[in-house]
Every structure is written in C-alpha cells, then in structure tokens.
Amino acid sequence: EPAARAAVRQLDLRAVGIPEPGAEWTDRYRGTPGWAELYFGGQRQTIARWPNEGWSRIAAVTGGQPFDVRGTVGDKVGRFTYQGERPARWVDEPELWLHGFWFWDWSDQRQRVEQIDPATRTISLVPPHHYYGYRKNQGWYAFNALCELDSPGEYYLDRQRWTLYFWPPAEPAGQELALSLLTVPFATLTDVSHVTLRDLTFELSRGEGIQIRGGTGNRIAGCNLRNLSKLAIRIDGGTDHGVQSCDLSGLGVGGISLSGGDRASLTPAGHFADNNYIHHFAQLVHTYQNGISLSGVGCRMAHNLLHNTVHEALTYRGNDHRVELNEVYDVCLEADDSGVIHQGRDWTWRGNVIRHNFFHDIPAGNAVSNMGVYLDDMECGVEVYGNVLYRIPRAILVGGGRDNAVRNNLIIDCPTALSIDNRAMNWASYHVGTTMKGLLDKVPYQQEPWRSRYPELLSIWSDEPAVPKGNVVRDNLAVRSGPFELSGEVTRYGEVRDNATTAEDPGFADPQRLDFTLTDLAAVRRLVPGFEPIPFGAIGLYRDEYRRELPLRRPTISPAGQSFVEELEVVLQSGRGRAAEAIYFTTDGSLPTTASDRYTRPLRLTEDTTVTALAVVGDETSTVSRAHFRAHHLGPRGGVPLTELAFTEPQAHAGVKVNRNYASSGPVSLGGQPYARSLMICPAAAPPGGRGQAVFALTNGLERATTLTARVGLDDVVKTNGSVVFIVEVLRDGAWEQVYQSRLLRGGQSEAIEVPIAGASAIKLVTTDGGDNIHSDHAVWAEPMLR
C-alpha cells in the first residue's frame, strides 16, 4: 500500500543478534503455531492481514463433496469462491494462511492456502481439510501477507531473510519492541511440594507459563502472566495445588487448567483457582480455550473475574467440582451455540455445582444463540443454584440431560430464561447407544463409592436413558425475561414449581451500576416463597495479601446501546466496585483517553452515535465501555425497523432469528425476493404449543407510531411445505387486543400488511402453526417497519 511505504520500519533480525526460532509452520492447526510474536509497548501486534478487522465471507463452496447436517448444507473440501478482487493480490505471497470459522461458529482453524485462481475467484486450501467442512457465508480472513501490511500495529516476518517489517502504532522512541522466542515454561515444578511462586511477572513467551506436575500443596500467588502464546498455568496431578490472586492477560490460548483426583475412587484433587483476574485470552486460537478449566475430581474455581474472549470462559470435566462466586462478562464475542460455562455429553459427570455466579452482557450469536449456563448434550447431575444472569440471550440451557437441579436463580433481561429439551429422543439420539453408553461403561458406576454417591446411574441404561427424567426446576425468578421453555417430559418426570416471572424491578440495590443485591427479600418471596438470599456482594474479586487493590471497572453506559426515535438521554456511571474519580468519553467511536471530553452531565443524542467511555482513578485507567445508538425519525419518509429494537417475551422454535434464515446461511427470501431485514418467528411446539411471539415496547418516541408494515410469509427454503397464521396484537390501556390476522399461508405464499397501531404502548407479533404442526413453519416478517 502506498500509504504504508513511508511508515513501515524494516529490521534485519540477524544483524541485531536475534536467533531464528526454527519453528515449522504446519499446514493447519488449532493449537498455537509456534512462531515468534511481536509485542510493542506491552501489546501483541497483528500479523499483516485482510480485512484489517472482522471477517470476509465465503461466497460459495465448490469442493465437490457436499453434505447436509440437519438442513445445514456444506462441503467437505476446502475450496470456495470469494467476492471482489482483493485476493488476487495474494497470488505471489509465499506463506499465506486463512483463519476461519469454516462451518460452525464454535470451531475455528487456521489453514495454509494452496492456490488462488483470480479468474474464477477461487481459493483452495492445503489438505487435510477442516473436520466439520465449509459452508457459504462463514467468516474468514487472510494473514501473513506482506502486501497487506497497510495499517498501524501490523507486521510481517520474512522467514527466508529473517527480516521484520513493522508499522509502529506510535512513535517507537521510548517503547519496548519485543519478539517472543522462549518455547519452554518459565517454571516447572515436578513432584515437589509446598513451594510458593509469588509476586513474579512472567511474560513474552511462545511456550506455556508455569507447569506443576505431581506433588502437594504448591501455590502460585500474586503473579502476573501476560503476553504468552500458550496456556498460562497448567496443574496436572498431585493434590491441593492452588492459583491465588494472579492476573492473566494477553494470552494466545487459555488461562488456568487444573486436573487431578481419581475418578475410579472419586478421590478429590483439592486444586483451586481463587481470586484471579483473567482477561483478553484465546487471542490466537479462539474456541475451547477457556479462562479456567477443571478436570478430574474435586477442583474448585471461585471469586474469579473473567472477560473479553471470542468463545467460552469456563468449563469442567469429571465429578464433584465447584464453580462459585465468579463474575464473567463480554465472552462469546464472536461465537454461537456457546456458553459462559459449557460442558456435556457424559452421563457420569455428576456432583458438580454451579452456584452464586454473576454472568452478564453476552452477545446473541448468529443462529442457536449463546447461553449463560450451558449443560450440553445430556449433561446430568448438576446443581445450578443462586446464580445471577443478566442480559444473556438464553440464561440457562439444559440439553436433554437428567437429574439436574435448577434452583433459586435470578434471571434479568434475558430473552429466554431457561430451556430444557429432549434432544436425545430425536436429533441427538445417535449419541445414546454410542458415546453415552461407552463413557458409562468406562466408570465403575455399579461399585462403591459410585453406587452410593450417584445411585441414579445404577438404572439409567434400563430406564429410558434418552428421556430427560429427574430434573428439578423451582424457586427461580425471571425479571423482564422470556419464558421457561420445558419439554413435556421435564414436567412429567421431574419437579417444576414455584417459578415466577415479573416485569417489575423486585428491589435491586443499584442496577445501573450492576448491583443486583435484593433489598427487599419479603417482596421477592411474595413472588417466589422459597427464594433464598444470594450473596451478591461476595461475588468476584476480593482484597488479600496478594491483591491489595481491586481493578478499576469500566463505566456503565445506560441504556446499553439501542435504537431510538428523535432524541435519547444517555448516562455514564462508575462500574461495579470502586468509584471513578473521572469518566472520559467520545461520541465518534474512537478510543477515549484522559484528553477526551470529561463526563459532567447526561449526553443527549439525536443522530447515530457510538459512545465509548473510560474510568480513571489517579494514574489507573479502566478498560473501555462501548455502546452504539441508532437514531430513527418517524414521518412521511421515515420509519423504525423492528429488527433494530429489543424484544421481550420471545417464544420461537430455535429462537427468534433477526436478519437471517433458519440455517443462518443468509437472508430470508419470499417469492424469490431476498430481504436484508427480517424477523423469523417459527412457532414452537413447547407449551402452549404451536405458537411463536415477540413483544416490542413502544417507548422513547415509538409511541407516536401509527402503522406497522411488513410482508409476511414462509421462507422460500420450505418450498410448498409449512402452514402459518400471522397475528398482530397491541397493548392499549393495559389490555391486549388483536388488530390483524392473516389467512392461512402455506409455503410459497406471502402477503403485504399495513396494520393500524395508533395509541399502542406495545405490539406483539404472533405466529401459529395453522392448527397442524410446526414442521417447516419458517414464519417470516420481512421489512417490519413502524411508521
């Protein structure tokens, strides 16, 4: 790029005595690549890539080995077409890789490019190809291309000449420029006991940080591990090892892995991760690189704070683990069908407890959506108790498991409060007699101590193992949230009682500063008589001899980004915990600094605005808050798309889908016409059955709308199948009334609607299954607009 030529610096690494790392770059990998990384001013820099941010999209897959996963079509061969002309520039790049979510948005991989054909706009990847295959519209970017070194912070390592090309993001004078070369752990403790590593900093390595194997009673305390390519801390075996009050950041993969104990005898390891601050991890390998993972028997993670990663934060494998008093936010940032904590597909992982955690501010994902607590594929015997789940698309999902207890949870502003399905009885049934039975047979579940500790396992194989029996759902309170979606078997073979939903604040201490302490337990117990107090103030980090001060939290932005009509007031406040001395902000989306405007009064917005904010105490600054606000104007030529508004009380098979079709492979289409803006609300079979809905509040100027327009029908993908009736209800003077009902529409049919809604304080979009069943009922509201 011409603009780069004057800015890029060149350094002969041999001339300054930096040895070549000698790592071989494999053709594909999910682990770390093994090559040296560049850091400037303590921050990981970016290998030259395109696009500089975000992802390009697969135009079409052309490998010639198509396959179908429950209606989602792809190809097993890594060959696909692209749009535009940019990749033609890369034909002569000697070592070009692509990084992509090739088929599912929960599995990423980097792969070497074999060939680019500009004539057909085709990219071919070096085999072996991605395990799950490739499909249209999935995201990818190219990296390690010298010709794409076109922005500050990018670099390229010419391995043949051992020369660095770098565009510094700031004036280099006085800044440290570092290349990571170390490939072995900084410290390895093998079969030693009662050793403490404390108040140490470990940084700038291509290897793991610290390893402990065997021994007993070792501690890693008050340490700072940052800018590492591989896992920060690995504890494998031994007993009573702990990671206490450490800070971990800038990690290529995960943070802390604790493994130990004996599953045959159910002997606990006693390992723990307590009071650790883990953020900006899984920066090289995005998926299944957890901030904290537990494996074996009897490990504990407590009082940790985690944020900022592409995929999931927490997981466990095994038995009798404790996950408690942790705070997690801003994870699953670019993933789908994922959870803050996620594990599953093993009947024998029992005795685990997830309690008194605060999970919040998780994005929606592209298809299935993301969860707070995700007990996937028949996970069993878990207690999910007393958690606070806020602004999460689906607070809790139990994927067809048994003997789980979901009790006393506080669910706030979550479109779906709880889902428990019966997947092992239908699409996931193939796991029952294979994976699940095989794992059951590997443990001595018919012998002591298993038979006494987990008696439900004794009869599981003879007691309809695919049926989600023995689940308990009770004493949960959902505030301004969607429904409890439970398959019929959950109620028939379990205990479901004393759960409540409310649209009113039940008495939170300071919700704008994320303090959800309940100040009036008596009022809560009028809704849920058995509700027990949640120790909200004890959740997260605390001060001790190693952590003498808590990190300054980012400011809150209220409301947290939304569409509005004409004008909106936005308030900035100190975040949870310590109060800020000052908050600085921008309204153009740029990063704020102490030279930015200082916040003194509410912001009044009238146009599209991206607000960023930074808290300051002395010389300490917080991470940055960001919220985008979209302005709309009602009038003769104006309108507000429902697709840009938040909705409540959703009910839909596989969730309400915004601006995408059921398979998330692109936009919906009616009568051959694609629509960029759409709501797909497929009727759900769960009680009350054959019905879907979403409710939109008409506030902040939306109450002036007089008409709803849209085109309704069934997505073209179902051809002539399916049958749906579309209904619009409005809330006037506290009562719902129906103002529109379509004829019965079948596949291939659609109609334009113009519905009067004047005087309404809310509207409800409803779909029904036409009186038969929900098969192929891909119900679409295309271009839904308030006018």
PDB file of C-alpha atoms in Angstrom, residues 84-255:
ATOM      1  CA  GLY A  84     -14.342  -8.772  -5.045  1.00  0.00           C
ATOM      2  CA  GLU A  85     -10.806  -8.596  -6.383  1.00  0.00           C
ATOM      3  CA  ARG A  86      -8.661  -8.284  -3.258  1.00  0.00           C
ATOM      4  CA  PRO A  87      -7.406 -11.922  -3.018  1.00  0.00           C
ATOM      5  CA  ALA A  88      -5.895 -11.638  -6.485  1.00  0.00           C
ATOM      6  CA  ARG A  89      -3.117  -9.596  -4.844  1.00  0.00           C
ATOM      7  CA  TRP A  90      -2.016 -12.601  -2.796  1.00  0.00           C
ATOM      8  CA  VAL A  91      -1.070 -14.966  -5.620  1.00  0.00           C
ATOM      9  CA  ASP A  92       2.668 -14.480  -5.075  1.00  0.00           C
ATOM     10  CA  GLU A  93       2.599 -14.483  -1.259  1.00  0.00           C
ATOM     11  CA  PRO A  94       4.936 -17.356  -0.251  1.00  0.00           C
ATOM     12  CA  GLU A  95       3.346 -18.317   3.085  1.00  0.00           C
ATOM     13  CA  LEU A  96      -0.309 -17.337   3.184  1.00  0.00           C
ATOM     14  CA  TRP A  97      -2.819 -18.654   5.726  1.00  0.00           C
ATOM     15  CA  LEU A  98      -6.522 -18.176   6.299  1.00  0.00           C
ATOM     16  CA  HIS A  99      -8.203 -18.210   9.699  1.00  0.00           C
ATOM     17  CA  GLY A 100     -11.886 -19.053   9.692  1.00  0.00           C
ATOM     18  CA  PHE A 101     -14.987 -20.356  11.393  1.00  0.00           C
ATOM     19  CA  TRP A 102     -15.398 -22.698   8.444  1.00  0.00           C
ATOM     20  CA  PHE A 103     -18.678 -24.458   9.213  1.00  0.00           C
ATOM     21  CA  TRP A 104     -19.819 -23.783  12.782  1.00  0.00           C
ATOM     22  CA  ASP A 105     -19.343 -20.591  14.772  1.00  0.00           C
ATOM     23  CA  TRP A 106     -17.864 -22.648  17.611  1.00  0.00           C
ATOM     24  CA  SER A 107     -14.929 -24.192  15.742  1.00  0.00           C
ATOM     25  CA  ASP A 108     -12.125 -22.105  14.236  1.00  0.00           C
ATOM     26  CA  GLN A 109      -8.987 -23.235  12.448  1.00  0.00           C
ATOM     27  CA  ARG A 110      -6.064 -21.725  10.538  1.00  0.00           C
ATOM     28  CA  GLN A 111      -5.179 -23.298   7.199  1.00  0.00           C
ATOM     29  CA  ARG A 112      -2.498 -22.722   4.579  1.00  0.00           C
ATOM     30  CA  VAL A 113      -3.561 -21.540   1.133  1.00  0.00           C
ATOM     31  CA  GLU A 114      -2.703 -23.928  -1.675  1.00  0.00           C
ATOM     32  CA  GLN A 115      -3.833 -21.860  -4.653  1.00  0.00           C
ATOM     33  CA  ILE A 116      -5.716 -18.711  -5.623  1.00  0.00           C
ATOM     34  CA  ASP A 117      -7.376 -18.561  -9.035  1.00  0.00           C
ATOM     35  CA  PRO A 118      -8.317 -14.929  -9.780  1.00  0.00           C
ATOM     36  CA  ALA A 119     -10.129 -15.929 -12.983  1.00  0.00           C
ATOM     37  CA  THR A 120     -12.730 -17.950 -11.080  1.00  0.00           C
ATOM     38  CA  ARG A 121     -12.277 -16.085  -7.767  1.00  0.00           C
ATOM     39  CA  THR A 122     -11.492 -19.404  -6.086  1.00  0.00           C
ATOM     40  CA  ILE A 123      -9.297 -20.179  -3.067  1.00  0.00           C
ATOM     41  CA  SER A 124      -8.087 -23.750  -2.461  1.00  0.00           C
ATOM     42  CA  LEU A 125      -6.673 -24.816   0.911  1.00  0.00           C
ATOM     43  CA  VAL A 126      -3.939 -27.367   1.567  1.00  0.00           C
ATOM     44  CA  PRO A 127      -5.398 -30.679   2.791  1.00  0.00           C
ATOM     45  CA  PRO A 128      -6.192 -32.213   5.216  1.00  0.00           C
ATOM     46  CA  HIS A 129      -9.258 -30.021   5.370  1.00  0.00           C
ATOM     47  CA  HIS A 130     -11.321 -28.788   8.305  1.00  0.00           C
ATOM     48  CA  TYR A 131     -13.032 -31.624  10.208  1.00  0.00           C
ATOM     49  CA  TYR A 132     -16.506 -30.068  10.006  1.00  0.00           C
ATOM     50  CA  GLY A 133     -16.180 -28.888   6.410  1.00  0.00           C
ATOM     51  CA  TYR A 134     -17.030 -25.498   4.884  1.00  0.00           C
ATOM     52  CA  ARG A 135     -20.195 -23.584   4.110  1.00  0.00           C
ATOM     53  CA  LYS A 136     -21.470 -20.450   2.480  1.00  0.00           C
ATOM     54  CA  ASN A 137     -21.381 -17.156   4.408  1.00  0.00           C
ATOM     55  CA  GLN A 138     -18.922 -18.380   7.044  1.00  0.00           C
ATOM     56  CA  GLY A 139     -16.262 -15.891   8.120  1.00  0.00           C
ATOM     57  CA  TRP A 140     -12.540 -15.941   7.298  1.00  0.00           C
ATOM     58  CA  TYR A 141      -9.579 -13.614   6.984  1.00  0.00           C
ATOM     59  CA  ALA A 142      -6.167 -13.901   5.327  1.00  0.00           C
ATOM     60  CA  PHE A 143      -2.947 -13.315   7.265  1.00  0.00           C
ATOM     61  CA  ASN A 144       0.828 -13.427   6.899  1.00  0.00           C
ATOM     62  CA  ALA A 145       0.688 -11.390   3.681  1.00  0.00           C
ATOM     63  CA  LEU A 146       3.350  -8.699   3.215  1.00  0.00           C
ATOM     64  CA  CYS A 147       1.163  -6.930   0.645  1.00  0.00           C
ATOM     65  CA  GLU A 148      -1.497  -6.416   3.333  1.00  0.00           C
ATOM     66  CA  LEU A 149       0.804  -4.564   5.735  1.00  0.00           C
ATOM     67  CA  ASP A 150      -1.301  -1.437   5.485  1.00  0.00           C
ATOM     68  CA  SER A 151      -2.190  -0.171   8.963  1.00  0.00           C
ATOM     69  CA  PRO A 152      -0.510   0.767  12.264  1.00  0.00           C
ATOM     70  CA  GLY A 153       0.203  -2.208  14.515  1.00  0.00           C
ATOM     71  CA  GLU A 154       0.662  -4.704  11.667  1.00  0.00           C
ATOM     72  CA  TYR A 155       3.875  -6.596  10.992  1.00  0.00           C
ATOM     73  CA  TYR A 156       5.333  -9.277   8.726  1.00  0.00           C
ATOM     74  CA  LEU A 157       8.222 -11.657   9.428  1.00  0.00           C
ATOM     75  CA  ASP A 158      10.105 -12.701   6.306  1.00  0.00           C
ATOM     76  CA  ARG A 159      11.385 -16.081   7.459  1.00  0.00           C
ATOM     77  CA  GLN A 160      13.737 -16.556   4.492  1.00  0.00           C
ATOM     78  CA  ARG A 161      15.554 -13.253   5.026  1.00  0.00           C
ATOM     79  CA  TRP A 162      14.785 -13.207   8.786  1.00  0.00           C
ATOM     80  CA  THR A 163      13.655  -9.631   8.435  1.00  0.00           C
ATOM     81  CA  LEU A 164      10.914  -7.825  10.322  1.00  0.00           C
ATOM     82  CA  TYR A 165       8.608  -5.305   8.616  1.00  0.00           C
ATOM     83  CA  PHE A 166       6.548  -3.274  11.085  1.00  0.00           C
ATOM     84  CA  TRP A 167       4.251  -0.248  11.085  1.00  0.00           C
ATOM     85  CA  PRO A 168       4.540   1.069  14.661  1.00  0.00           C
ATOM     86  CA  PRO A 169       1.217   2.234  16.130  1.00  0.00           C
ATOM     87  CA  ALA A 170       3.025   5.075  17.914  1.00  0.00           C
ATOM     88  CA  GLU A 171       6.399   6.787  17.922  1.00  0.00           C
ATOM     89  CA  PRO A 172       8.895   3.988  18.723  1.00  0.00           C
ATOM     90  CA  ALA A 173      11.215   6.133  20.851  1.00  0.00           C
ATOM     91  CA  GLY A 174      10.971   5.006  24.456  1.00  0.00           C
ATOM     92  CA  GLN A 175       8.813   1.987  23.637  1.00  0.00           C
ATOM     93  CA  GLU A 176       9.850  -1.619  24.106  1.00  0.00           C
ATOM     94  CA  LEU A 177       9.785  -3.761  20.963  1.00  0.00           C
ATOM     95  CA  ALA A 178       9.953  -7.467  21.818  1.00  0.00           C
ATOM     96  CA  LEU A 179       9.949 -10.726  19.869  1.00  0.00           C
ATOM     97  CA  SER A 180       8.912 -13.846  21.814  1.00  0.00           C
ATOM     98  CA  LEU A 181      11.421 -16.688  21.494  1.00  0.00           C
ATOM     99  CA  LEU A 182      11.164 -18.874  24.627  1.00  0.00           C
ATOM    100  CA  THR A 183       9.451 -22.205  23.924  1.00  0.00           C
ATOM    101  CA  VAL A 184       9.616 -23.924  27.339  1.00  0.00           C
ATOM    102  CA  PRO A 185       7.757 -22.990  30.553  1.00  0.00           C
ATOM    103  CA  PHE A 186       9.254 -20.298  32.772  1.00  0.00           C
ATOM    104  CA  ALA A 187       8.884 -22.613  35.767  1.00  0.00           C
ATOM    105  CA  THR A 188       8.214 -26.357  36.049  1.00  0.00           C
ATOM    106  CA  LEU A 189       7.537 -27.998  39.413  1.00  0.00           C
ATOM    107  CA  THR A 190       7.621 -31.796  39.130  1.00  0.00           C
ATOM    108  CA  ASP A 191       6.911 -33.980  42.172  1.00  0.00           C
ATOM    109  CA  VAL A 192       7.833 -31.223  44.610  1.00  0.00           C
ATOM    110  CA  SER A 193       5.671 -29.971  47.465  1.00  0.00           C
ATOM    111  CA  HIS A 194       4.940 -26.830  49.481  1.00  0.00           C
ATOM    112  CA  VAL A 195       6.665 -24.458  47.060  1.00  0.00           C
ATOM    113  CA  THR A 196       5.234 -20.992  46.508  1.00  0.00           C
ATOM    114  CA  LEU A 197       5.859 -18.775  43.478  1.00  0.00           C
ATOM    115  CA  ARG A 198       4.657 -15.313  44.447  1.00  0.00           C
ATOM    116  CA  ASP A 199       4.751 -11.702  43.244  1.00  0.00           C
ATOM    117  CA  LEU A 200       6.513 -12.615  39.988  1.00  0.00           C
ATOM    118  CA  THR A 201       5.878 -11.472  36.402  1.00  0.00           C
ATOM    119  CA  PHE A 202       6.168 -13.952  33.517  1.00  0.00           C
ATOM    120  CA  GLU A 203       5.787 -12.511  30.029  1.00  0.00           C
ATOM    121  CA  LEU A 204       6.711 -12.674  26.341  1.00  0.00           C
ATOM    122  CA  SER A 205       6.921 -16.397  25.589  1.00  0.00           C
ATOM    123  CA  ARG A 206       5.908 -18.807  22.836  1.00  0.00           C
ATOM    124  CA  GLY A 207       5.573 -21.578  25.415  1.00  0.00           C
ATOM    125  CA  GLU A 208       3.418 -22.243  28.449  1.00  0.00           C
ATOM    126  CA  GLY A 209       3.885 -20.130  31.550  1.00  0.00           C
ATOM    127  CA  ILE A 210       4.037 -22.405  34.598  1.00  0.00           C
ATOM    128  CA  GLN A 211       3.598 -26.174  34.951  1.00  0.00           C
ATOM    129  CA  ILE A 212       3.039 -28.185  38.130  1.00  0.00           C
ATOM    130  CA  ARG A 213       3.007 -31.992  37.917  1.00  0.00           C
ATOM    131  CA  GLY A 214       2.568 -34.193  40.976  1.00  0.00           C
ATOM    132  CA  GLY A 215       3.469 -33.115  44.476  1.00  0.00           C
ATOM    133  CA  THR A 216       1.227 -31.419  47.023  1.00  0.00           C
ATOM    134  CA  GLY A 217       0.488 -28.011  48.460  1.00  0.00           C
ATOM    135  CA  ASN A 218       2.182 -25.795  45.869  1.00  0.00           C
ATOM    136  CA  ARG A 219       0.975 -22.231  45.330  1.00  0.00           C
ATOM    137  CA  ILE A 220       1.172 -19.668  42.538  1.00  0.00           C
ATOM    138  CA  ALA A 221       0.178 -16.415  44.243  1.00  0.00           C
ATOM    139  CA  GLY A 222       0.103 -12.760  43.284  1.00  0.00           C
ATOM    140  CA  CYS A 223       1.807 -13.421  39.950  1.00  0.00           C
ATOM    141  CA  ASN A 224       1.278 -11.651  36.647  1.00  0.00           C
ATOM    142  CA  LEU A 225       1.344 -13.806  33.495  1.00  0.00           C
ATOM    143  CA  ARG A 226       0.898 -11.856  30.285  1.00  0.00           C
ATOM    144  CA  ASN A 227       1.605 -11.949  26.576  1.00  0.00           C
ATOM    145  CA  LEU A 228       2.060 -15.699  26.251  1.00  0.00           C
ATOM    146  CA  SER A 229       1.292 -17.765  23.148  1.00  0.00           C
ATOM    147  CA  LYS A 230       0.259 -20.882  25.056  1.00  0.00           C
ATOM    148  CA  LEU A 231      -1.534 -21.838  28.278  1.00  0.00           C
ATOM    149  CA  ALA A 232      -0.582 -19.648  31.224  1.00  0.00           C
ATOM    150  CA  ILE A 233      -0.815 -22.176  34.093  1.00  0.00           C
ATOM    151  CA  ARG A 234      -1.128 -25.960  33.918  1.00  0.00           C
ATOM    152  CA  ILE A 235      -1.564 -28.088  37.060  1.00  0.00           C
ATOM    153  CA  ASP A 236      -1.682 -31.810  36.319  1.00  0.00           C
ATOM    154  CA  GLY A 237      -1.928 -34.345  39.115  1.00  0.00           C
ATOM    155  CA  GLY A 238      -0.860 -34.083  42.711  1.00  0.00           C
ATOM    156  CA  THR A 239      -3.088 -32.644  45.438  1.00  0.00           C
ATOM    157  CA  ASP A 240      -4.003 -29.314  46.993  1.00  0.00           C
ATOM    158  CA  HIS A 241      -2.305 -27.033  44.470  1.00  0.00           C
ATOM    159  CA  GLY A 242      -3.659 -23.508  44.153  1.00  0.00           C
ATOM    160  CA  VAL A 243      -3.572 -20.434  41.921  1.00  0.00           C
ATOM    161  CA  GLN A 244      -4.331 -17.466  44.143  1.00  0.00           C
ATOM    162  CA  SER A 245      -4.851 -13.796  43.254  1.00  0.00           C
ATOM    163  CA  CYS A 246      -2.985 -13.802  39.934  1.00  0.00           C
ATOM    164  CA  ASP A 247      -3.515 -11.593  36.878  1.00  0.00           C
ATOM    165  CA  LEU A 248      -3.508 -13.233  33.434  1.00  0.00           C
ATOM    166  CA  SER A 249      -3.910 -11.323  30.158  1.00  0.00           C
ATOM    167  CA  GLY A 250      -2.874 -11.203  26.519  1.00  0.00           C
ATOM    168  CA  LEU A 251      -2.981 -14.986  26.212  1.00  0.00           C
ATOM    169  CA  GLY A 252      -2.849 -16.859  22.915  1.00  0.00           C
ATOM    170  CA  VAL A 253      -4.944 -19.707  24.294  1.00  0.00           C
ATOM    171  CA  GLY A 254      -6.357 -20.418  27.764  1.00  0.00           C
ATOM    172  CA  GLY A 255      -5.602 -19.291  31.277  1.00  0.00           C
TER     173      GLY A 255
END
